[in-house]
Coordinates of C-alpha atoms in Angstrom, one line a residue:
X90 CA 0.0 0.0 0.0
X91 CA 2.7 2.2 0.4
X92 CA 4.0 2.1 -2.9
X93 CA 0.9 3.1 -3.8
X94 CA 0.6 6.2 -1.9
X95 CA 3.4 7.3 -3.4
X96 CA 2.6 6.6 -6.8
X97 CA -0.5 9.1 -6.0
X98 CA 1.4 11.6 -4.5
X99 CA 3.0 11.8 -7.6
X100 CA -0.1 12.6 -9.4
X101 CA -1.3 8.8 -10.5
X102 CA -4.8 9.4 -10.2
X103 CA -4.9 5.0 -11.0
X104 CA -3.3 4.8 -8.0
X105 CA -5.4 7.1 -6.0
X106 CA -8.6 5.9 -6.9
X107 CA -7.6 2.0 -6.4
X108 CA -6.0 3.3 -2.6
X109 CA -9.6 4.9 -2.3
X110 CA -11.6 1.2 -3.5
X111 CA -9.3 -1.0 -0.9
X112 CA -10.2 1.7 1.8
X113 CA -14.5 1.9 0.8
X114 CA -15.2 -0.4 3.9
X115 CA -13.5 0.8 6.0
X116 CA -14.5 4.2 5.7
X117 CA -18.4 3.0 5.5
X118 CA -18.1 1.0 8.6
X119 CA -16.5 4.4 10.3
X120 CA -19.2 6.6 9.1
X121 CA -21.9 4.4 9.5
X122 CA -21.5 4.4 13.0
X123 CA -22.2 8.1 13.2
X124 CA -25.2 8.4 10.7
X125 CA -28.0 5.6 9.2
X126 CA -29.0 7.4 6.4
X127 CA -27.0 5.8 3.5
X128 CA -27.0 9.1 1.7
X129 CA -25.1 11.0 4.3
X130 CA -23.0 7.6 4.8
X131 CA -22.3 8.3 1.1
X132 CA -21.8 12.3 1.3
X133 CA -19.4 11.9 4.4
X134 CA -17.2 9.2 1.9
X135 CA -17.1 11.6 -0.8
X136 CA -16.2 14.7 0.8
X137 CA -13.4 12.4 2.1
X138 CA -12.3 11.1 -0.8
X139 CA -12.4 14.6 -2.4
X140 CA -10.7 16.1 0.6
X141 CA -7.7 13.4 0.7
X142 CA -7.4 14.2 -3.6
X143 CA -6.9 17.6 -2.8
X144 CA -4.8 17.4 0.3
X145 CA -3.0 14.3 -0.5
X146 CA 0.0 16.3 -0.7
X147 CA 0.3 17.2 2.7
X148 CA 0.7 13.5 3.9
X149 CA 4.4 13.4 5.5
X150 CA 4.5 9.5 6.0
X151 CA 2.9 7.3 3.4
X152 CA 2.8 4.7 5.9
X153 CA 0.4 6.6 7.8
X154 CA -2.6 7.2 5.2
X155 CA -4.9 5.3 6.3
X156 CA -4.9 6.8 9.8
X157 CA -4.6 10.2 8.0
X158 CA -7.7 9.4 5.4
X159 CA -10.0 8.5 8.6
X160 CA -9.1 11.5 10.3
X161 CA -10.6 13.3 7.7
X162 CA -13.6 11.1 7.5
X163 CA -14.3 11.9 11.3
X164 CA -13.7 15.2 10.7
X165 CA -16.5 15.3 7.8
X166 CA -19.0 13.7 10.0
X167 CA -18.5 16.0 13.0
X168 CA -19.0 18.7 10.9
X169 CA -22.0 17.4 9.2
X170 CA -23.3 16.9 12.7
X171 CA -22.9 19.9 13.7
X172 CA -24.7 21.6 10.6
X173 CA -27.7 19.8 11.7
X174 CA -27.3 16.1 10.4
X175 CA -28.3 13.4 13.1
X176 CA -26.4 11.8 14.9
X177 CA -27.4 7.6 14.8
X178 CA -27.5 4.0 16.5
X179 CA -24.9 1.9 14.7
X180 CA -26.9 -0.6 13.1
X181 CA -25.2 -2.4 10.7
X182 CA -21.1 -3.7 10.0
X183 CA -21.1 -5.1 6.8
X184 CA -19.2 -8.1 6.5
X185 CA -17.3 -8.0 10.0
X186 CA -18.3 -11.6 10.8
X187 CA -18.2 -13.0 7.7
X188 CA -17.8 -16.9 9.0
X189 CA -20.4 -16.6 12.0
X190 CA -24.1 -17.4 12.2
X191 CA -26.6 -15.5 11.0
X192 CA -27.8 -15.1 14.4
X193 CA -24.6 -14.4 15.8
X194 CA -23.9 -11.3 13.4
X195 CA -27.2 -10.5 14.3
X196 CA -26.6 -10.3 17.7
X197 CA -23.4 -8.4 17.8
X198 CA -24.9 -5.5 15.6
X199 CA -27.6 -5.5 18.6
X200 CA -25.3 -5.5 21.3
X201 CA -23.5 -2.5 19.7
X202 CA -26.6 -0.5 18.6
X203 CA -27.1 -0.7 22.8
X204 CA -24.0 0.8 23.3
X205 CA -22.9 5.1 23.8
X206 CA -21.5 6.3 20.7
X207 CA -18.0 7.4 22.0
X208 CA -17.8 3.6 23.2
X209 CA -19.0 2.0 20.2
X210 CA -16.7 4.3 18.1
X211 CA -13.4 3.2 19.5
X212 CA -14.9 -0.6 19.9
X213 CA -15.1 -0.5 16.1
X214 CA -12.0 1.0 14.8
X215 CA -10.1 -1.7 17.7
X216 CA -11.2 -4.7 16.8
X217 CA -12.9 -4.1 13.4
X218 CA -10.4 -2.1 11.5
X219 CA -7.6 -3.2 13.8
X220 CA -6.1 0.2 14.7
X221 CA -3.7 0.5 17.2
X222 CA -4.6 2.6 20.6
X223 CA -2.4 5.3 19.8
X224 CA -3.6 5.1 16.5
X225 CA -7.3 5.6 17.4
X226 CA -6.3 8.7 20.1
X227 CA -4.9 10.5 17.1
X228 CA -7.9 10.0 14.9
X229 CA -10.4 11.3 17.8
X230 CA -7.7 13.6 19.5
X231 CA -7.9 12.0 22.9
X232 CA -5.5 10.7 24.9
X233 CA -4.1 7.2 25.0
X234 CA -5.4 6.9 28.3
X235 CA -8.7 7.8 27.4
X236 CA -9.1 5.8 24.8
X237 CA -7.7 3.1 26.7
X238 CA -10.8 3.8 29.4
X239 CA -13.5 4.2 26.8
X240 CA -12.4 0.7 25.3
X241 CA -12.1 -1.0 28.6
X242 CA -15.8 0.3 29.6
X243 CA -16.6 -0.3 26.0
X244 CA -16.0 -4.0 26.9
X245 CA -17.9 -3.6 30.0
X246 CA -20.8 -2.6 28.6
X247 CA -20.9 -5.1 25.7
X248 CA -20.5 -7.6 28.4
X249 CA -23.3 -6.4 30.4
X250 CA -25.9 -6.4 27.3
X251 CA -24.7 -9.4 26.6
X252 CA -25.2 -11.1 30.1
X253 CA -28.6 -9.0 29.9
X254 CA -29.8 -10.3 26.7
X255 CA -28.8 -14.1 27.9
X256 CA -30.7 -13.8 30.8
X257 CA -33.8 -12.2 29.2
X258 CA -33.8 -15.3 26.8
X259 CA -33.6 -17.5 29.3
X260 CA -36.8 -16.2 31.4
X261 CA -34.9 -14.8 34.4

């Protein structure tokens, strides 16, 4: 992938838009969890991908796109929050447990529709996009500590619906 940054620094536009085709679901799964609407799902991903065209010459360390490119798409999303778009449940990961059950996929997406935003977030870009802790504190500008909180009690919380939703199926 790094090669290929490079190659679109230097103007490949080939280059860019196959770097932005691997990246598509990633960036959906990270805007998804701020908005249901598909259309502003879709808006968010294009003002990215315009955004990264135009500022792709700023990147200092081609190593570092990705985090850089999902910066920007949390950045779009705040700020189309803040002009008046709603804020959402996350309610669907597209193929994030591709070799469980029905039912099991299911589930998870329930479990994390349960759960606050700022923990859901962070549980997401951990263990579905595999960023690293100091990694994810860059992308939301919070410390490592903090995120290292909000993903322990992210935890908790999945953990707690979980035991929740056992027990209401059992009858207790």
């Amino acid at each position: 992938m790094r090669r290929l940054v490079k190659k679109a620094m230097e103007g490949n536009k080939d280059a860019f838009a196959q770097l932005m085709e691997m990246n598509t679901q990633s960036m959906y799964k990270v805007a998804r969890a701020y908005f249901a609407n598909d259309a502003d799902v879709a808006d968010a991903i294009s003002e990215t991908v315009l955004v990264c065209y135009e500022q792709l010459h700023t990147l200092q360390k081609p190593e570092c796109f990705k985090t850089w490119m999902i910066r920007i798409l949390i950045n779009q999303c705040n700020g189309m929050i803040r002009q008046g778009r709603k804020e959402i449940s996350y309610s669907e990961i597209p193929d994030v447990m591709s070799e469980q059950s029905e039912y099991a996929l299911a589930e998870f997406k329930d479990l994390l529709e349960r759960l606050d935003e700022k923990y859901r977030l962070i549980l997401i870009l951990y263990y579905v996009e595999g960023f690293k802790i100091a990694e994810i504190a860059q992308l939301l500008e919070l410390s490592g500590n903090t995120v290292k909180t909000r993903l322990r009690r992210g935890r908790n919380s999945l953990k707690s619906e979980y035991e929740k939703m056992d027990l209401k199926e059992a009858g207790i």
